[in-house]
Coordinates of C-alpha atoms in Angstrom, one line a residue:
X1 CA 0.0 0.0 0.0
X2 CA 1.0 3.5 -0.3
X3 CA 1.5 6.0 2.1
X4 CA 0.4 9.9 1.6
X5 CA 2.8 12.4 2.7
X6 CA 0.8 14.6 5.1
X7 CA 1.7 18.5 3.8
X8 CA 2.3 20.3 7.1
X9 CA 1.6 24.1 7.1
X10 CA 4.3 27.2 8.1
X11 CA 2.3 29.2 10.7
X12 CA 0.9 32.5 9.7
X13 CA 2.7 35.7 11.6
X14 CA 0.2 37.9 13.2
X15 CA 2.2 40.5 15.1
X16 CA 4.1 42.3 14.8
X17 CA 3.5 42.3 10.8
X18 CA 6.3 43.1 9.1
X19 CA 8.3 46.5 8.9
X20 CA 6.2 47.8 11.7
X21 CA 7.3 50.4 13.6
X22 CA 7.6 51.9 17.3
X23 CA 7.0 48.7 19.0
X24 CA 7.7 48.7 22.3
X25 CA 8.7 46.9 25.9
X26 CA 7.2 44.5 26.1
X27 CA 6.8 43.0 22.9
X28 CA 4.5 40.2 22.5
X29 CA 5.0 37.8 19.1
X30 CA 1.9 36.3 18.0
X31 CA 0.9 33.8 15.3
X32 CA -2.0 32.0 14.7
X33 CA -2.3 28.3 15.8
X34 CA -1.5 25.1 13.6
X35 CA -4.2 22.3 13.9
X36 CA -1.3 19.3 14.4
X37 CA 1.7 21.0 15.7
X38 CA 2.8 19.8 18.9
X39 CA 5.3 22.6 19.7
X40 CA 6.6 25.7 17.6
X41 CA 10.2 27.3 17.2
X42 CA 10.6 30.9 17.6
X43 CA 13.3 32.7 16.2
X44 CA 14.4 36.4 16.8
X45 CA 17.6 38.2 16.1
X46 CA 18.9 41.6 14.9
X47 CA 21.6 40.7 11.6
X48 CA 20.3 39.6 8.2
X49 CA 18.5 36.5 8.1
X50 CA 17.3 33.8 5.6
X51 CA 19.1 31.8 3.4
X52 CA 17.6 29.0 1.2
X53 CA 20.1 26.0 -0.2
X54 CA 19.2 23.8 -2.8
X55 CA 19.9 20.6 -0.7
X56 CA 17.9 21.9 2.1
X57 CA 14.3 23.9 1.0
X58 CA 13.9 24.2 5.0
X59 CA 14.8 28.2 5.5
X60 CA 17.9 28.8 8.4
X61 CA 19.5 32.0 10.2
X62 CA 23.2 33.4 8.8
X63 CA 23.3 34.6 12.1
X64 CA 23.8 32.7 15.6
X65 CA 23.0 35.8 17.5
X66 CA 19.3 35.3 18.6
X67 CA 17.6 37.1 21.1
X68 CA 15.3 34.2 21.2
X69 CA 16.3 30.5 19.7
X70 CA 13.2 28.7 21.9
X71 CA 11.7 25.7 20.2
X72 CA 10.0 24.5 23.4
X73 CA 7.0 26.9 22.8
X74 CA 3.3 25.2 23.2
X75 CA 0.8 28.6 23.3
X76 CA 1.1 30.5 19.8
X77 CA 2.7 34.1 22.0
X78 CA 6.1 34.5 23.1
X79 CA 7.2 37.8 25.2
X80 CA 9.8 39.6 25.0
X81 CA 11.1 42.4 27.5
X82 CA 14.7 43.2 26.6
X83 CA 14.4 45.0 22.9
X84 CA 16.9 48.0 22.3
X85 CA 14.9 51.3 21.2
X86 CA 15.3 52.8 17.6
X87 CA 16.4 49.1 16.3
X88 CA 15.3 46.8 13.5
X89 CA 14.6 42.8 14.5
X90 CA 13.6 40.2 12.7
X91 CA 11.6 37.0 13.4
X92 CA 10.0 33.6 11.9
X93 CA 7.9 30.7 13.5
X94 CA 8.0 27.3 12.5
X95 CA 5.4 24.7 13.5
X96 CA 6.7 21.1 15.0
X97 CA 5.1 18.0 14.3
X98 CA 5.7 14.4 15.3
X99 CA 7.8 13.8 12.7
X100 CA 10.2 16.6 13.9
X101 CA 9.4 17.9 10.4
X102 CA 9.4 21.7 10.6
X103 CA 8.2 24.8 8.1
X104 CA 9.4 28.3 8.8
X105 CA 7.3 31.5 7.9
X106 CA 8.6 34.5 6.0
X107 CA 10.9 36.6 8.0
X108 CA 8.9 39.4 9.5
X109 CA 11.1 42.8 10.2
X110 CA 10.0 45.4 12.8
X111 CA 11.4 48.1 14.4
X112 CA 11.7 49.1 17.8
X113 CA 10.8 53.3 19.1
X114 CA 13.3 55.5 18.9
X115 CA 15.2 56.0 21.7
X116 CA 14.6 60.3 21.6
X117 CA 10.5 59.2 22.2
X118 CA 11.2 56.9 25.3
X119 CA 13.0 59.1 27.1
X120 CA 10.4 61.9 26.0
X121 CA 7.7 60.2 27.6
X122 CA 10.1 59.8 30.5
X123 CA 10.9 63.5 31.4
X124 CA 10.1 64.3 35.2
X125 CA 8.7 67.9 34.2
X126 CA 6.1 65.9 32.2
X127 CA 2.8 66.1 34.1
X128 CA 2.0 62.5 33.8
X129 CA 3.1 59.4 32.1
X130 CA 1.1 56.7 31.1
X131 CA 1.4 53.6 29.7
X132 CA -0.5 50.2 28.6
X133 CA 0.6 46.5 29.2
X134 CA 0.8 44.4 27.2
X135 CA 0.6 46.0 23.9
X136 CA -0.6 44.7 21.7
X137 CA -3.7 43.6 23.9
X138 CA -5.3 40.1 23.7
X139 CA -7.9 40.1 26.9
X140 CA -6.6 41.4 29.9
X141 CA -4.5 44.8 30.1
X142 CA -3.1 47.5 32.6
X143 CA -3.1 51.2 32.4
X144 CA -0.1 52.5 34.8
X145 CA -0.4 55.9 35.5
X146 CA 2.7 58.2 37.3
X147 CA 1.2 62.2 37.9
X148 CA 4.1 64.5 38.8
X149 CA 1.3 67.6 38.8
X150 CA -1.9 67.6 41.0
X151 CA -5.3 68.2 39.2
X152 CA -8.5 67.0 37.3
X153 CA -7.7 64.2 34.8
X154 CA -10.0 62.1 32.3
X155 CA -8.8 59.1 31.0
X156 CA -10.5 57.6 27.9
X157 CA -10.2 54.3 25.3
X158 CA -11.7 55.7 21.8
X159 CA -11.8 54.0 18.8
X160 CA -10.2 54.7 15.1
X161 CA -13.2 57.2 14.7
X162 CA -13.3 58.8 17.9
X163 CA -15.9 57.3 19.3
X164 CA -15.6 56.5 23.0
X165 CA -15.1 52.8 24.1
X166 CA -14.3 53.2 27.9
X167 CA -14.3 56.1 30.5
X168 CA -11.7 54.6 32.8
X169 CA -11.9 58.3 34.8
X170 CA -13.5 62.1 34.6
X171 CA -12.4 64.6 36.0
X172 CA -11.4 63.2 38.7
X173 CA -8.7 64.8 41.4
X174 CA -5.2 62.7 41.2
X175 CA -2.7 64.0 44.0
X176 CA 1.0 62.9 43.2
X177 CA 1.8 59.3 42.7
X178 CA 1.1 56.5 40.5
X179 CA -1.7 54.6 40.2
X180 CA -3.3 51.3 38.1
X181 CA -6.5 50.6 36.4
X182 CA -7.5 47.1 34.8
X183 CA -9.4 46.5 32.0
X184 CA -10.6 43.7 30.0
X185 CA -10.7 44.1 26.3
X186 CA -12.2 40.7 25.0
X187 CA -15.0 41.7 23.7
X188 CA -13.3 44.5 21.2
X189 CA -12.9 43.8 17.8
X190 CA -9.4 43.4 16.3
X191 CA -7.8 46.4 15.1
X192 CA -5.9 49.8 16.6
X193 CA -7.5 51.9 19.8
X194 CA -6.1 54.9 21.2
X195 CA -5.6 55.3 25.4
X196 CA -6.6 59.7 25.7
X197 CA -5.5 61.3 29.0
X198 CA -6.5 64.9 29.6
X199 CA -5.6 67.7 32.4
X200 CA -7.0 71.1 32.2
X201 CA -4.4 72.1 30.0
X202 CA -3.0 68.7 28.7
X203 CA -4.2 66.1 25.8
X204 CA -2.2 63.0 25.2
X205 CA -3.2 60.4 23.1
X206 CA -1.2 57.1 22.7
X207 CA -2.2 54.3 20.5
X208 CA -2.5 50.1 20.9
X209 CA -3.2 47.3 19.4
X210 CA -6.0 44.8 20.1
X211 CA -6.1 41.3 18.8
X212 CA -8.6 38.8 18.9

């Protein structure tokens, strides 16, 4: 009898897509899940990457240099906290099967934010910082808030027209000192949100991804 070769799949990237830009700490990789893969290998590194022989159509790194090299990975995100700013990466996922047959994605490029806009959002004269964890968002996330000035604030999630998804606060009085607000995002559709924070005087708006 005759055995059919079972045609595995590469997995599909999902973020970050390639040659985005301004992603930042921390970074969470995401690809959509294979129906038979037991495992998946992750690969992330800064130099140039691919290279295709003709004994071997399975894609490799030129470089050794990974950030990540994890091929242990069973859930379909992988985090990553320790990216340099204004910096271009590169990654690909491969699914595992039983077989230890693998089949890499394309190489996705992104780039990190510039190093100038961290520490912009870092300055101590700045009123307030804010920022959202994880982004992108896939349920869960945290809004950190530091206020260096005393006052009114409103904090607000709006969507790509403007319309208003959450009022986390309004004009509510903040005294100096940082606090944390929770919020669950599952039932969003996929796509880019913006985080507004407002003083008297002050509008910010920062923007992040949801995926579903």
């Amino acid at each position: 009898f005759r055995i059919n070769k079972v045609n595995h799949l590469s997995p599909i990237p999902k973020f970050p897509l390639r040659r985005q830009r301004n992603i930042d700490n921390p970074l969470v990789i995401v690809w959509h899940k294979l129906k038979d893969a037991i495992k998946y290998h992750l690969q992330v590194s800064e130099g140039p990457l691919l290279l295709k022989t003709e004994k071997n159509f399975d894609n490799y790194f030129l470089t050794t240099n990974f950030l990540v090299n994890d091929s242990s990975i069973t859930d379909t995100t992988y985090t990553i906290r320790n990216l340099d700013g204004n910096k271009t990466y590169y990654w690909r996922i491969s699914g595992i099967y039983d077989n230890d047959d693998k089949h890499w994605s394309d190489t996705i490029s992104f780039s990190t934010v510039p190093i100038t806009d961290i520490l912009e959002e870092e300055k101590p004269e700045d009123k307030f910082q804010i920022k959202i964890n994880p982004n992108p968002v896939y349920d869960i996330a945290q809004i950190a808030l530091k206020i260096n000035n005393p006052g009114n604030y409103t904090i607000k999630i709006i969507d790509i027209l403007g319309n208003e998804i959450y009022k986390i606060i309004e004009h509510d009085y903040l005294s100096v000192g940082t606090y944390t607000y929770g919020l669950n995002f599952s039932n969003l559709q996929q796509g880019i949100y913006f985080l507004l924070i407002k003083d008297e005087q002050t509008i910010k708006i920062y923007n992040f991804v949801v995926i579903q």
